[in-house]
Tab-separated table of C-alpha atoms and ligand atoms in Angstrom:
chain	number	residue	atom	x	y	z
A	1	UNK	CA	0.000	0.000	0.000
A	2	UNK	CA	1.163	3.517	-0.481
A	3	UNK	CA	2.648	5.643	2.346
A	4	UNK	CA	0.324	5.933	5.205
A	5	UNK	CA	-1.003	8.804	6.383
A	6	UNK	CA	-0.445	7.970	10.281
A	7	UNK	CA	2.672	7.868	11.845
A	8	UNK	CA	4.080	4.787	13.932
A	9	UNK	CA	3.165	7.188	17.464
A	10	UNK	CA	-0.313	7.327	16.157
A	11	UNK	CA	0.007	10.863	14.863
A	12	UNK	CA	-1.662	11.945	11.515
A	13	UNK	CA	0.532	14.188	10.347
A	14	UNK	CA	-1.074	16.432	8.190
A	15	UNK	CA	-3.871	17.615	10.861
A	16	UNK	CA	-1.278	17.271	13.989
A	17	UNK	CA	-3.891	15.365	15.962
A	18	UNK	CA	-2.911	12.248	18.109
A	19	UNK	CA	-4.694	9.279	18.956
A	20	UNK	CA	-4.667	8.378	23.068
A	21	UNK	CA	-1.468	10.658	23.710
A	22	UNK	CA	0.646	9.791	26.402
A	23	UNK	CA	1.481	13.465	26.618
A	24	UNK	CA	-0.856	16.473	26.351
A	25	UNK	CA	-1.377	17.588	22.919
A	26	UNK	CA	-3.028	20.489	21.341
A	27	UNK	CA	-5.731	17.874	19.344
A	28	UNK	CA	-6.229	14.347	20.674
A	29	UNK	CA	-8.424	11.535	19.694
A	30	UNK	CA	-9.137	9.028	22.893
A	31	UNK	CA	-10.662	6.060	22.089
A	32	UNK	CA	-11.830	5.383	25.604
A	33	UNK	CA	-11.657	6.265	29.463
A	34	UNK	CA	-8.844	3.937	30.781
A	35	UNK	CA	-6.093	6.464	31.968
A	36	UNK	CA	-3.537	4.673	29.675
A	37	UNK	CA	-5.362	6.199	27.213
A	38	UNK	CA	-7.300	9.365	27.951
A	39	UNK	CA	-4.892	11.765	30.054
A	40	UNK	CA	-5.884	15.382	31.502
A	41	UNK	CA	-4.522	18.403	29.979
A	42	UNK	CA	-5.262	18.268	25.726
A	43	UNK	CA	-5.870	21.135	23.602
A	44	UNK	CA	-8.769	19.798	21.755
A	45	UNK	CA	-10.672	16.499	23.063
A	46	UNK	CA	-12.476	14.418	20.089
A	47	UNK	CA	-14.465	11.143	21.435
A	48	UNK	CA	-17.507	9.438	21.878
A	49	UNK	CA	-20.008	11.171	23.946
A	50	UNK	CA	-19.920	8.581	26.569
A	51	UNK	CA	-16.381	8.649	26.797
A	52	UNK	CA	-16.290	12.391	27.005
A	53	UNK	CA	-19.333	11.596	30.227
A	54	UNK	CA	-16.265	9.280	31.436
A	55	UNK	CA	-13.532	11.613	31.394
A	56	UNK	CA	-15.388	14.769	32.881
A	57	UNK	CA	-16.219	12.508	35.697
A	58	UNK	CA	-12.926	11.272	36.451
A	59	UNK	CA	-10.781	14.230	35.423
A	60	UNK	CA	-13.300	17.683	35.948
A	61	UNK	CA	-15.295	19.620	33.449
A	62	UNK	CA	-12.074	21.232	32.658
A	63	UNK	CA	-9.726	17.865	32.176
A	64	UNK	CA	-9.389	19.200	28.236
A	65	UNK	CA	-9.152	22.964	26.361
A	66	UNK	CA	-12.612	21.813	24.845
A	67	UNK	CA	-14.547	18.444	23.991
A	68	UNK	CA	-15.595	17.789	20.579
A	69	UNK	CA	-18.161	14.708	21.079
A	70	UNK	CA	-18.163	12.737	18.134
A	71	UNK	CA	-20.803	9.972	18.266
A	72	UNK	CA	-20.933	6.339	16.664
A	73	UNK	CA	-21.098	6.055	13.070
A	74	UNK	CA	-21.139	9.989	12.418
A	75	UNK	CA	-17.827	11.417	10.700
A	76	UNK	CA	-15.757	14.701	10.943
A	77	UNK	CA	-13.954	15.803	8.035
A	78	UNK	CA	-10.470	17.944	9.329
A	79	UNK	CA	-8.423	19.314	6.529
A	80	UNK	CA	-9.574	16.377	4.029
A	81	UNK	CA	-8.754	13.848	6.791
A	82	UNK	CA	-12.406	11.834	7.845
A	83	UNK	CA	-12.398	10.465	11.324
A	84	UNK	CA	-15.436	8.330	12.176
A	85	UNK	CA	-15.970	6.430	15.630
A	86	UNK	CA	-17.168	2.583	15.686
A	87	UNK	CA	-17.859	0.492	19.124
A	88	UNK	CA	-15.014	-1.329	19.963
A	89	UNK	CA	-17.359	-3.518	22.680
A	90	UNK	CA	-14.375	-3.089	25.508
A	91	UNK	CA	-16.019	-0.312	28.022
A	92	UNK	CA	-18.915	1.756	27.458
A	93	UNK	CA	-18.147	4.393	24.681
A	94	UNK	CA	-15.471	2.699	23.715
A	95	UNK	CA	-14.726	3.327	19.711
A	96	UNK	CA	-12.679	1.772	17.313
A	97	UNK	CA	-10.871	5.085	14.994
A	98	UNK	CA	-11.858	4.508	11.269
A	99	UNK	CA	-9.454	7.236	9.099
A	100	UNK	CA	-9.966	7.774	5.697
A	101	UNK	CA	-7.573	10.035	3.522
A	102	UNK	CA	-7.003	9.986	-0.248
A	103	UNK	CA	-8.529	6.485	-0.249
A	104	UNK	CA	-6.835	4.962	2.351
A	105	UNK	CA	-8.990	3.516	5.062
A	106	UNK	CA	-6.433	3.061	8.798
A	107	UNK	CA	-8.359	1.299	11.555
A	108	UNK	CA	-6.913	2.029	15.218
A	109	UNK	CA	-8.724	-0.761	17.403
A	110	UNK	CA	-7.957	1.229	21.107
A	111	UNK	CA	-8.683	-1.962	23.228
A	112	UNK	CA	-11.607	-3.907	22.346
A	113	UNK	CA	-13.271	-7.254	22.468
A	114	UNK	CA	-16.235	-8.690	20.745
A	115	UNK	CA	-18.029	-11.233	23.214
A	116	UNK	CA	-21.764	-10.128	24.463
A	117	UNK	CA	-20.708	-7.388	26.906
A	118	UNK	CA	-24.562	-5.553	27.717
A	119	UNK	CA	-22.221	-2.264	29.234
A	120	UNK	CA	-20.772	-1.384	26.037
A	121	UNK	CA	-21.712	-0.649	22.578
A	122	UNK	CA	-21.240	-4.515	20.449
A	123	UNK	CA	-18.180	-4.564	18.358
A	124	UNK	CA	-18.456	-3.314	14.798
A	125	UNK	CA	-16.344	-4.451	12.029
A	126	UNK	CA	-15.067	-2.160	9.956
A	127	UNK	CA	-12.323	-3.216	6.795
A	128	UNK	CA	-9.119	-0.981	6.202
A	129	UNK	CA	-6.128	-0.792	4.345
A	130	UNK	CA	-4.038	-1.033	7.719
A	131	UNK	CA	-4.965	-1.934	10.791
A	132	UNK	CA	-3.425	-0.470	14.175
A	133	UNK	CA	-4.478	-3.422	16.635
A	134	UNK	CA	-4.462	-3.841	20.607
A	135	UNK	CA	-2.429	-7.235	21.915
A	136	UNK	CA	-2.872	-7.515	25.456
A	137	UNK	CA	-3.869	-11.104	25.755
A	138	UNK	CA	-1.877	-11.840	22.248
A	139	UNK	CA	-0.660	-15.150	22.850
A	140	UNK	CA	-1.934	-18.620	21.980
A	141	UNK	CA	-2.167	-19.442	25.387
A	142	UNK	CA	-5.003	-16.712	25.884
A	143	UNK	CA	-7.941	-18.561	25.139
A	144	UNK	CA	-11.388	-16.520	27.504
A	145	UNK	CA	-13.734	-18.785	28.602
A	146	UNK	CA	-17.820	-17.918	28.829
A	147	UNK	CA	-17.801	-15.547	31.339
A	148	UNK	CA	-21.364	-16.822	32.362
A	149	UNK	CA	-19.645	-20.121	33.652
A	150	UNK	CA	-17.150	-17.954	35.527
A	151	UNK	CA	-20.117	-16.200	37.464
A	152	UNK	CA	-21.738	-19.484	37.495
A	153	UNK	CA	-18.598	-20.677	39.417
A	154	UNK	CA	-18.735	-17.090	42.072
A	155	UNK	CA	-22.763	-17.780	42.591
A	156	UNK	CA	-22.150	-21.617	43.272
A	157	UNK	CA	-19.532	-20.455	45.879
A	158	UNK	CA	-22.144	-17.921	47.154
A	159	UNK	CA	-24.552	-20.560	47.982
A	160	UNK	CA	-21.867	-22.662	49.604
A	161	UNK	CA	-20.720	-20.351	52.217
A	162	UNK	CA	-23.401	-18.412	53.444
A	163	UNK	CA	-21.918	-17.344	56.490
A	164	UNK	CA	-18.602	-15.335	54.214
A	165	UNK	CA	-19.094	-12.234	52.365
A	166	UNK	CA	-17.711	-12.610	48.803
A	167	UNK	CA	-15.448	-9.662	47.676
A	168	UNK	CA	-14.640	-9.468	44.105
A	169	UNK	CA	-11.533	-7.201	42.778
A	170	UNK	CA	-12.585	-4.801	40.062
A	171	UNK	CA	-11.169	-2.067	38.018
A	172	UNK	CA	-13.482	0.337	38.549
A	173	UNK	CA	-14.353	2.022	34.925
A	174	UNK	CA	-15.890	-1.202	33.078
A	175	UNK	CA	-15.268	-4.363	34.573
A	176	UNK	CA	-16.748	-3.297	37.792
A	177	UNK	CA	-20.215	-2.636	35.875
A	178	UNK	CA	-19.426	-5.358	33.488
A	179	UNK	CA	-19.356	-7.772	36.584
A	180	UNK	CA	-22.410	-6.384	38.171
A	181	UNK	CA	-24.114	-6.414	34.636
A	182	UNK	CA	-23.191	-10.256	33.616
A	183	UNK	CA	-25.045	-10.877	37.633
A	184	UNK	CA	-28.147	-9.520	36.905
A	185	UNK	CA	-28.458	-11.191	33.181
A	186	UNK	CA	-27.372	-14.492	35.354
A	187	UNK	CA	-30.767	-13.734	37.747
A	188	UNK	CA	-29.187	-12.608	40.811
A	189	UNK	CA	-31.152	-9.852	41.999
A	190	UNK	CA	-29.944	-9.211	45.487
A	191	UNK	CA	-28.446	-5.633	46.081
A	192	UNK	CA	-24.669	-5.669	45.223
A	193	UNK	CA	-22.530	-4.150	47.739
A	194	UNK	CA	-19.984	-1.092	46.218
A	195	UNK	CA	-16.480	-0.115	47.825
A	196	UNK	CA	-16.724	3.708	48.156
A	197	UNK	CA	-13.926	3.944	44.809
A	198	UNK	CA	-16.715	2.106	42.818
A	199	UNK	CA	-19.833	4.756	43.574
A	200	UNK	CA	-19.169	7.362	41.253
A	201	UNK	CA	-18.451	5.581	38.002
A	202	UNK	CA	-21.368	2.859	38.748
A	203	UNK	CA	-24.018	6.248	38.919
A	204	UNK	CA	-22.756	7.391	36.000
A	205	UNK	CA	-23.523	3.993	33.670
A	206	UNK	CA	-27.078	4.054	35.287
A	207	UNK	CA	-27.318	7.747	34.100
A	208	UNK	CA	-26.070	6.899	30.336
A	209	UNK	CA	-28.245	4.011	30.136
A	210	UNK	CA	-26.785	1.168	31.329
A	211	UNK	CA	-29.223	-0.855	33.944
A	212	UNK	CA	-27.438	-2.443	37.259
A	213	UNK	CA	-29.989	-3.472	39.437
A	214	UNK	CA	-30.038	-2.555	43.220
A	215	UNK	CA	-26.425	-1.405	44.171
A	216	UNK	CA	-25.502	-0.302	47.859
A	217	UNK	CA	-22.586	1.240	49.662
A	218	UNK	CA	-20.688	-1.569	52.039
A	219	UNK	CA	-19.739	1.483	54.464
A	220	UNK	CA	-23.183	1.592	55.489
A	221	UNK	CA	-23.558	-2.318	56.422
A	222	UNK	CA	-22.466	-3.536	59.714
A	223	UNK	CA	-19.897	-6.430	59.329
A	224	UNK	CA	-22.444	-9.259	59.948
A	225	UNK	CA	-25.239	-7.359	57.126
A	226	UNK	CA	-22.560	-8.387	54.589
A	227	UNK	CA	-22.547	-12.486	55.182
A	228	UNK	CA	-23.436	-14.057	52.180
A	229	UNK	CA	-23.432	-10.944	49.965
A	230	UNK	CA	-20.931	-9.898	46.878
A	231	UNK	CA	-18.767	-6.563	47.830
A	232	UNK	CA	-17.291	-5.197	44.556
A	233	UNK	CA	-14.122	-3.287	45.252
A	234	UNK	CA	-10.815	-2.362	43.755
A	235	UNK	CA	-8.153	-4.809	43.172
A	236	UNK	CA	-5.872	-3.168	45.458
A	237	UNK	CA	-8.412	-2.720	48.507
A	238	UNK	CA	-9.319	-6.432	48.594
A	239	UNK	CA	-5.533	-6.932	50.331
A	240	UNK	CA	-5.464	-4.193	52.846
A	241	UNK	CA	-6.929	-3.310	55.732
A	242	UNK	CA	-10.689	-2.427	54.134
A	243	UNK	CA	-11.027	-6.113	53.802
A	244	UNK	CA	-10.701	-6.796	57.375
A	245	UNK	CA	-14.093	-5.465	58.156
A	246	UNK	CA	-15.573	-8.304	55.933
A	247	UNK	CA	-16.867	-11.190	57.839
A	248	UNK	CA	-14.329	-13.897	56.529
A	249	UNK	CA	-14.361	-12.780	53.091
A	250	UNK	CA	-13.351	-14.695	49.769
A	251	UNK	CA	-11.233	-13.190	47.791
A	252	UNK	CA	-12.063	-13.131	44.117
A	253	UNK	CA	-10.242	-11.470	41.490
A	254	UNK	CA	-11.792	-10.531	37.511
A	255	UNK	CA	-9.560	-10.255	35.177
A	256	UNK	CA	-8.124	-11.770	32.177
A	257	UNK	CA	-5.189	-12.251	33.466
A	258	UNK	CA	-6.246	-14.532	35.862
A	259	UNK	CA	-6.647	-17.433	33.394
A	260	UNK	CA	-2.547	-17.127	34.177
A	261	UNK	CA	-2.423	-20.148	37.890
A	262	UNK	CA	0.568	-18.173	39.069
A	263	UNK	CA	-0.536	-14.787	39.129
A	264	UNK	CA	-3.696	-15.753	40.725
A	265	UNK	CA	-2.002	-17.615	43.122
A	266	UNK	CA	0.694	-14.846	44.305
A	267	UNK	CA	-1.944	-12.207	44.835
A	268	UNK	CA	-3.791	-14.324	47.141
A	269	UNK	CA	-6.891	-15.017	45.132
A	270	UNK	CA	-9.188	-17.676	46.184
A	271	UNK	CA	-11.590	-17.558	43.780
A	272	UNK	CA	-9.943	-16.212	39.938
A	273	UNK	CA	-12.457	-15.375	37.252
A	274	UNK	CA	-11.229	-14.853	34.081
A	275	UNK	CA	-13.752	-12.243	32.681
A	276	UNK	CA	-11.952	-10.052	30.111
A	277	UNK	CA	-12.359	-6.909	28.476
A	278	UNK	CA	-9.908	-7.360	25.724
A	279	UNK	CA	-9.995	-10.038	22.468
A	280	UNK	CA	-8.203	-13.233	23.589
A	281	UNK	CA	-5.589	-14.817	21.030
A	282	UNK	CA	-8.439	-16.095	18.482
A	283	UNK	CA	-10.888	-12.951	18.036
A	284	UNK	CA	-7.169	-11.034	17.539
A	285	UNK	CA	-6.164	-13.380	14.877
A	286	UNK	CA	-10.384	-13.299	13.458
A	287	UNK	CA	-10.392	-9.750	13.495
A	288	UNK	CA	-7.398	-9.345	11.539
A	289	UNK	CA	-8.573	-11.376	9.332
A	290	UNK	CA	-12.051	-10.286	8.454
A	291	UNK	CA	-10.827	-6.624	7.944
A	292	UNK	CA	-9.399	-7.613	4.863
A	293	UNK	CA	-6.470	-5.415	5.835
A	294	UNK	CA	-3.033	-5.917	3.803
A	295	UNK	CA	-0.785	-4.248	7.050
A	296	UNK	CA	-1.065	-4.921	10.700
A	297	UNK	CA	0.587	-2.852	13.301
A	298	UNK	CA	0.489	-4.429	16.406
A	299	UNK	CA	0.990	-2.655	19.943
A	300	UNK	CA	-0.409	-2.388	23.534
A	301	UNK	CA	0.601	-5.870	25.110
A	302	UNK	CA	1.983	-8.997	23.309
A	303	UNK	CA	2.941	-7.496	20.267
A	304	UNK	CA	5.425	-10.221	18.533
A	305	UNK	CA	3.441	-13.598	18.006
A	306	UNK	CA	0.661	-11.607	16.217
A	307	UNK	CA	3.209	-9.851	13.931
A	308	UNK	CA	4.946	-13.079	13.751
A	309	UNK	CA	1.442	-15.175	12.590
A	310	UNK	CA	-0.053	-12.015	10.619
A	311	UNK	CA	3.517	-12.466	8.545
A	312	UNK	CA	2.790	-16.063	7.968
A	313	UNK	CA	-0.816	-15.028	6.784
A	314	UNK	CA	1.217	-12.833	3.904
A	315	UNK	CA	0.472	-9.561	5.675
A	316	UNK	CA	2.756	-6.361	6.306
A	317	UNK	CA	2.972	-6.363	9.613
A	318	UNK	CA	5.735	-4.728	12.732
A	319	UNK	CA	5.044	-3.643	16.044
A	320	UNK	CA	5.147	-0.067	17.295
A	321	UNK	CA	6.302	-0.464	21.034
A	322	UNK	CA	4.755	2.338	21.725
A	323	UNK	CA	5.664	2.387	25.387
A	324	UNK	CA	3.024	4.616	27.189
A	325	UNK	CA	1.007	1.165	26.423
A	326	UNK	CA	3.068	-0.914	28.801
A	327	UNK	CA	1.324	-2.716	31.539
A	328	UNK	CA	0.554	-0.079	34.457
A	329	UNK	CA	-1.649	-0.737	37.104
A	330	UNK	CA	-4.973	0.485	35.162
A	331	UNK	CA	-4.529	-2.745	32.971
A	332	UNK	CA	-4.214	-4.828	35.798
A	333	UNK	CA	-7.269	-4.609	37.048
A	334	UNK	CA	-9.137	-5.422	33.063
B	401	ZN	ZN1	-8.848	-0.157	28.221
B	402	ZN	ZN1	-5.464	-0.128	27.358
């Protein structure tokens, strides 16, 4: 394919605008709330409308020099550049970035999966002449499981120990209401108990549209209120002392990355539940596939084996190490 019209830090060039800057820029492009992504302190914010709800909330009303809300499927033509927004299905508001210039169509993926997730907008498809893909979980030995049989697994535990309150570790934009969500579709209807950290971002989902059932504070429960109940908190209070005022709590932990024994194991989790946010090692390799793209760049995790099997397909393909991407502790928790 010809030149393209992006640079290898996710810059277009001829419009100076950035996609998820590590750095403030005067024009930025965020494809969704996680803080490895969306930062404080741009010139110019473009992004979904949700994700602009997102970023107020967690940053302030003044977080950006102004907000350009840009919603799904509508485009915005800069200086002959098009940039359109398509759900990536990985938080709510999350969008895939579709740019089109001088008839060359570049896909940037942000972080996305595309199993049932009834938080965030479904996955769209969208084919491109180069594709800028996520590879968090981009290894063979990723392989998600339903995440309905890993809350089966968490209720079954529920019923068994009635007298222990059951405290799940959540990052607390997404998988938080993600967990809470795939509850209620599995018929548990009880109120869910919230760490203090998880209050603000739950309200706002209910607000944009997204339905979690009865939802409490844990601060207001005495200890023995919480026996037999599920606390959602963040992955780092489940250790300290907040868990203490549990009544003999289980420790569960949902994340992708707990499909990996060892990590599970060293942070003390009892109960892992691999429920991920991001595309495991076969809807990478699908999605690559089915965009009919002729150049992969792959970043944002485990970049080589997908740049090593997209080669093997016949595709261009490199990764960018692009290293505001590596793992920090807002990944851990997805
Ligand atoms: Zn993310
Ligand atoms: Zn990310």
């Amino acid at each position: 394919m010809a030149q393209p019209f992006l640079e290898r830090n996710l810059r277009i060039a001829s419009i100076d605008a950035f996609i998820d800057p590590p750095q403030p820029r005067a024009r930025a492009i965020i494809t969704h709330g996680h803080a490895d992504h969306a930062r404080s302190g741009h010139g110019a914010v473009l992004a979904t409308p949700d994700t602009i709800a997102i970023m107020k909330t967690r940053y302030g009303e003044d977080a950006a020099g102004s907000w350009d809300p840009l919603p799904f499927g509508e485009t915005r033509q800069i200086d002959g550049v098009t940039i359109s927004l398509h759900p990536a299905g990985h938080i709510l508001g999350s969008a895939q970035v579709l740019l089109e210039y001088q008839g060359q169509r570049i896909v940037v993926t942000g972080d996305y999966k595309r199993l049932p997730d009834r938080t965030a907008q479904p996955f769209e498809l969208v084919k491109c002449d180069l594709l800028v893909t996520e590879a968090t979980f981009g290894l063979p030995v990723f392989q998600h499981p339903d995440p309905a049989d890993e809350i089966a697994r968490l209720l079954r535990s529920v019923a068994t120990f009635p007298e222990r309150a059951h405290v799940i570790g959540c990052y607390a934009l997404g998988k938080a209401q993600r967990v809470i969500s795939l509850l209620r579709e599995s018929g548990y209807d009880a109120p869910i108990y919230l760490h203090g950290a998880m209050l603000r971002l739950c309200a706002l989902y209910e607000e944009l549209g997204i339905p979690l059932g009865p939802l409490l504070p844990s601060l207001d429960v005495p200890k023995t209120g919480l026996a037999g109940q599920i606390v959602i908190a963040p992955p780092s209070a489940i250790k300290d002392r907040w868990s203490r005022r549990l009544p003999d709590p289980v420790l569960a932990v949902a994340s992708g990355w707990m499909s990996v024994k060892q990590r599970a194991r060293q942070s003390g989790v009892e109960l892992p539940l691999v429920i991920s946010d991001h595309a495991d090692w076969n809807e990478l390799r699908a999605t690559i596939a089915e965009t009919e793209t002729e150049t992969v760049w792959v970043t944002h995790g485990r970049e080589d084996a997908l740049v090593y099997w997209s080669q093997q397909q016949g595709l261009a393909a490199e990764p960018l190490r692009i290293e505001a991407y590596e793992d920090g502790p807002e990944e851990e928790g997805e």
